[in-house]
Short mmCIF file of C-alpha atoms in Angstrom, two decimals:
data_model
loop_
_atom_site.label_atom_id
_atom_site.label_comp_id
_atom_site.label_asym_id
_atom_site.label_seq_id
_atom_site.Cartn_x
_atom_site.Cartn_y
_atom_site.Cartn_z
CA ASP A 293 192.49 73.30 129.46
CA ALA A 294 188.71 73.26 129.38
CA GLY A 295 187.12 73.67 126.00
CA VAL A 296 184.17 75.88 125.16
CA ILE A 297 181.41 75.34 127.69
CA GLN A 298 177.74 75.67 126.79
CA SER A 299 174.67 75.39 128.94
CA PRO A 300 172.14 73.97 129.00
CA ARG A 301 172.92 70.99 126.77
CA HIS A 302 169.24 70.40 126.11
CA GLU A 303 166.31 72.78 126.41
CA VAL A 304 162.67 72.04 125.80
CA THR A 305 160.29 74.95 126.03
CA GLU A 306 156.85 76.02 124.91
CA MET A 307 156.21 78.52 122.19
CA GLY A 308 156.23 82.06 123.50
CA GLN A 309 158.65 81.42 126.34
CA GLU A 310 162.00 83.15 126.72
CA VAL A 311 165.08 81.01 126.19
CA THR A 312 168.62 81.91 127.25
CA LEU A 313 171.64 79.97 126.03
CA ARG A 314 175.00 80.45 127.70
CA CYS A 315 178.58 80.13 126.57
CA LYS A 316 181.97 80.31 128.23
CA PRO A 317 184.78 80.58 125.65
CA ILE A 318 188.25 79.13 126.00
CA SER A 319 190.34 81.32 128.27
CA GLY A 320 192.49 83.74 126.28
CA HIS A 321 190.40 83.58 123.12
CA ASN A 322 189.28 86.99 121.89
CA SER A 323 186.61 86.04 119.33
CA LEU A 324 183.30 84.34 120.05
CA PHE A 325 180.78 83.02 117.56
CA TRP A 326 177.19 81.77 117.76
CA TYR A 327 176.12 79.31 115.04
CA ARG A 328 172.85 77.48 114.46
CA GLN A 329 172.53 74.06 112.83
CA THR A 330 169.32 72.82 111.24
CA MET A 331 168.58 70.16 108.66
CA MET A 332 167.15 72.73 106.26
CA ARG A 333 169.80 75.45 106.51
CA GLY A 334 172.88 73.59 107.72
CA LEU A 335 175.40 75.48 109.84
CA GLU A 336 174.96 79.24 109.76
CA LEU A 337 176.52 82.09 111.70
CA LEU A 338 174.19 84.14 113.84
CA ILE A 339 176.57 86.68 115.37
CA TYR A 340 180.18 87.07 116.36
CA PHE A 341 182.13 89.19 118.81
CA ASN A 342 185.73 90.33 118.84
CA ASN A 343 187.10 91.60 122.16
CA ASN A 344 183.52 91.56 123.49
CA VAL A 345 182.25 93.87 120.73
CA PRO A 346 179.66 92.59 118.22
CA ILE A 347 181.23 92.67 114.75
CA ASP A 348 178.67 90.98 112.52
CA ASP A 349 175.09 90.25 113.52
CA SER A 350 173.71 89.97 110.00
CA GLY A 351 172.81 86.34 110.61
CA MET A 352 170.49 87.04 113.52
CA PRO A 353 167.09 85.99 112.17
CA GLU A 354 164.95 88.76 113.62
CA ASP A 355 164.39 90.99 116.60
CA ARG A 356 163.40 88.03 118.73
CA PHE A 357 167.07 87.07 118.89
CA SER A 358 169.63 89.01 120.91
CA ALA A 359 173.17 88.28 122.06
CA LYS A 360 175.44 89.83 124.62
CA MET A 361 179.01 89.46 125.73
CA PRO A 362 179.43 91.41 128.98
CA ASN A 363 182.99 90.18 129.53
CA ALA A 364 185.66 88.03 127.94
CA SER A 365 184.49 84.85 129.64
CA PHE A 366 180.74 84.85 129.11
CA SER A 367 178.15 85.29 126.39
CA THR A 368 174.41 84.74 126.11
CA LEU A 369 172.03 84.20 123.24
CA LYS A 370 168.43 85.00 124.05
CA ILE A 371 165.27 84.20 122.12
CA GLN A 372 162.13 86.02 123.19
CA PRO A 373 159.49 84.90 122.37
CA SER A 374 160.54 81.49 121.11
CA GLU A 375 158.81 79.79 118.17
CA PRO A 376 158.82 76.17 116.93
CA ARG A 377 160.97 77.17 113.93
CA ASP A 378 163.74 78.15 116.35
CA SER A 379 164.25 74.47 117.17
CA ALA A 380 167.87 73.68 116.29
CA VAL A 381 171.27 72.96 117.74
CA TYR A 382 173.01 76.17 118.77
CA PHE A 383 176.79 76.10 118.86
CA CYS A 384 179.15 78.55 120.46
CA ALA A 385 182.75 78.71 119.20
CA SER A 386 185.78 80.70 120.23
CA SER A 387 189.04 81.60 118.57
CA SER A 388 192.30 83.38 119.13
CA ASP A 389 194.26 85.09 116.35
CA SER A 390 195.17 81.66 114.97
CA TYR A 391 191.86 81.59 113.05
CA GLU A 392 190.85 78.09 114.12
CA GLN A 393 187.47 78.08 115.81
CA TYR A 394 186.85 75.62 118.60
CA PHE A 395 183.25 74.62 119.16
CA GLY A 396 181.33 73.84 122.29
CA PRO A 397 179.14 70.72 122.55
CA GLY A 398 176.04 72.64 121.47
CA THR A 399 172.62 73.25 122.97
CA ARG A 400 169.77 71.28 121.45
CA LEU A 401 166.70 73.52 121.61
CA THR A 402 163.21 72.17 121.09
CA VAL A 403 160.29 74.60 121.03
CA THR A 404 156.89 72.94 121.16
CA ALA B 159 180.29 86.06 97.34
CA GLN B 160 181.71 83.31 99.47
CA LYS B 161 180.48 79.79 98.95
CA VAL B 162 181.56 76.26 99.81
CA THR B 163 180.25 73.30 97.85
CA GLN B 164 180.41 69.70 99.00
CA ALA B 165 178.74 67.85 96.17
CA GLN B 166 178.88 64.44 97.85
CA THR B 167 175.95 64.15 100.23
CA GLU B 168 176.68 60.62 101.41
CA ILE B 169 179.53 58.18 100.87
CA SER B 170 179.57 54.57 102.02
CA VAL B 171 182.77 52.53 102.05
CA VAL B 172 183.98 49.30 103.56
CA GLU B 173 186.64 49.41 106.24
CA LYS B 174 190.22 49.74 104.94
CA GLU B 175 189.12 51.44 101.73
CA ASP B 176 190.52 54.86 100.89
CA VAL B 177 187.98 57.64 100.50
CA THR B 178 188.21 61.23 99.24
CA LEU B 179 185.81 63.97 100.27
CA ASP B 180 185.53 66.82 97.79
CA CYS B 181 185.33 70.52 98.59
CA VAL B 182 185.10 73.41 96.14
CA TYR B 183 185.07 77.01 97.31
CA GLU B 184 184.38 80.47 95.91
CA THR B 185 185.80 83.73 97.19
CA ARG B 186 186.96 87.05 95.76
CA ASP B 187 189.52 87.62 98.49
CA THR B 188 193.18 86.84 97.91
CA THR B 189 193.70 86.01 101.58
CA TYR B 190 191.47 83.33 103.02
CA TYR B 191 191.51 80.20 105.14
CA LEU B 192 190.10 76.76 104.55
CA PHE B 193 189.08 74.27 107.20
CA TRP B 194 187.78 70.77 107.69
CA TYR B 195 185.65 69.82 110.68
CA LYS B 196 184.35 66.42 111.74
CA GLN B 197 180.93 65.93 113.36
CA PRO B 198 180.60 62.41 114.78
CA PRO B 199 177.22 60.96 115.78
CA SER B 200 177.64 62.48 119.24
CA GLY B 201 177.16 65.89 117.63
CA GLU B 202 180.20 67.94 118.54
CA LEU B 203 182.25 69.72 115.88
CA VAL B 204 185.90 68.74 115.90
CA PHE B 205 188.53 70.89 114.19
CA LEU B 206 190.77 68.87 111.85
CA ILE B 207 192.87 71.27 109.80
CA ARG B 208 193.34 74.85 108.62
CA ARG B 209 195.12 75.93 105.43
CA ASN B 210 196.08 79.47 104.40
CA SER B 211 195.47 80.67 100.86
CA PHE B 212 199.14 81.44 100.36
CA ASP B 213 200.31 77.95 101.31
CA GLU B 214 199.41 75.29 98.77
CA GLN B 215 201.57 72.61 100.28
CA ASN B 216 199.64 69.42 100.85
CA GLU B 217 199.49 68.04 104.35
CA ILE B 218 199.44 64.56 105.82
CA SER B 219 198.51 63.66 109.36
CA GLY B 220 198.46 59.95 109.99
CA ARG B 221 195.72 58.44 107.81
CA TYR B 222 194.44 61.89 106.85
CA SER B 223 195.71 63.99 103.97
CA TRP B 224 194.58 67.19 102.36
CA ASN B 225 195.07 68.40 98.78
CA PHE B 226 194.77 72.17 98.27
CA GLN B 227 194.68 73.41 94.67
CA LYS B 228 194.05 77.11 94.08
CA SER B 229 193.85 76.58 90.31
CA THR B 230 190.67 74.55 90.76
CA SER B 231 189.52 76.19 94.03
CA SER B 232 189.47 72.83 95.70
CA PHE B 233 190.48 71.53 99.11
CA ASN B 234 189.93 67.79 99.14
CA PHE B 235 190.29 65.47 102.11
CA THR B 236 191.45 61.86 101.83
CA ILE B 237 191.19 59.20 104.51
CA THR B 238 193.49 56.24 103.89
CA ALA B 239 192.54 52.80 105.19
CA SER B 240 189.24 54.02 106.61
CA GLN B 241 187.97 52.75 109.95
CA VAL B 242 184.52 52.51 111.47
CA VAL B 243 185.44 55.33 113.86
CA ASP B 244 185.80 57.62 110.84
CA SER B 245 182.03 57.49 110.34
CA ALA B 246 180.80 61.06 110.71
CA VAL B 247 179.66 64.12 108.83
CA TYR B 248 182.61 66.09 107.49
CA PHE B 249 182.32 69.81 106.84
CA CYS B 250 184.54 71.97 104.71
CA ALA B 251 184.56 75.67 105.61
CA LEU B 252 185.95 78.98 104.34
CA SER B 253 186.91 82.11 106.23
CA GLU B 254 188.15 85.38 104.83
CA ALA B 255 190.61 87.60 106.67
CA GLY B 256 188.67 89.41 109.36
CA TYR B 257 188.27 93.02 110.37
CA GLY B 258 191.49 94.36 111.85
CA GLY B 259 193.08 90.95 111.55
CA ALA B 260 190.48 89.34 113.78
CA THR B 261 189.09 85.92 113.10
CA ASN B 262 186.19 86.04 110.68
CA LYS B 263 183.09 83.91 110.40
CA LEU B 264 183.13 80.45 108.87
CA ILE B 265 181.08 79.68 105.77
CA PHE B 266 180.28 75.98 105.88
CA GLY B 267 179.51 73.54 103.13
CA THR B 268 176.50 71.27 103.51
CA GLY B 269 178.64 68.39 104.74
CA THR B 270 179.35 64.87 103.54
CA LEU B 271 178.08 61.94 105.57
CA LEU B 272 180.71 59.20 105.56
CA ALA B 273 179.61 55.73 106.60
CA VAL B 274 182.36 53.17 107.04
CA GLN B 275 181.03 49.64 107.16
CA PRO B 276 182.92 46.90 109.05
#
């Protein structure tokens, strides 16, 4: 079975541009998570969905960040406008009712 | 409030040594889950183990073993006869029972960088 798929793997953009990160969870998993990893703040949850419905978005930094899950096999995380402090590795993870979360390879975002 | 503390920032050992990574957690829930993840230099996060709060039985998987003690709120991870390939950042994480039984978010510790020298 394929694991969690994220695209792009690397993104370099200029400040002020819109960035869209994509995630395809493992087939059959009903929970999807977006995490961000930085040196300063470590690994932190941004938002998570259960059965395509957002459950907890308290970690979303500000209105510049938005996430959607239009169906069980696809989710996006959008940053508009991007800022240099958004530079980080963004991970998507999915889980079934077993509670283990399986992570994608991450998207390394650099905002210049 | 939930919190995971990994007090060891970096550990360096020589191959074949045993090494223990410490993890202390805080939670007010009676039902919770504890995890260890490995992040090798390539950057991906690899799931290693999950333990439930109601199961304190220790677990061994090959060279890896985990010691869960509710009395001290600790979930320590031991690698026996370490190898160079074990070099990575190891994260301990906590999750409380989610809404309607759904999986809940992970609260991560700050990680321990393990360097195994040949």
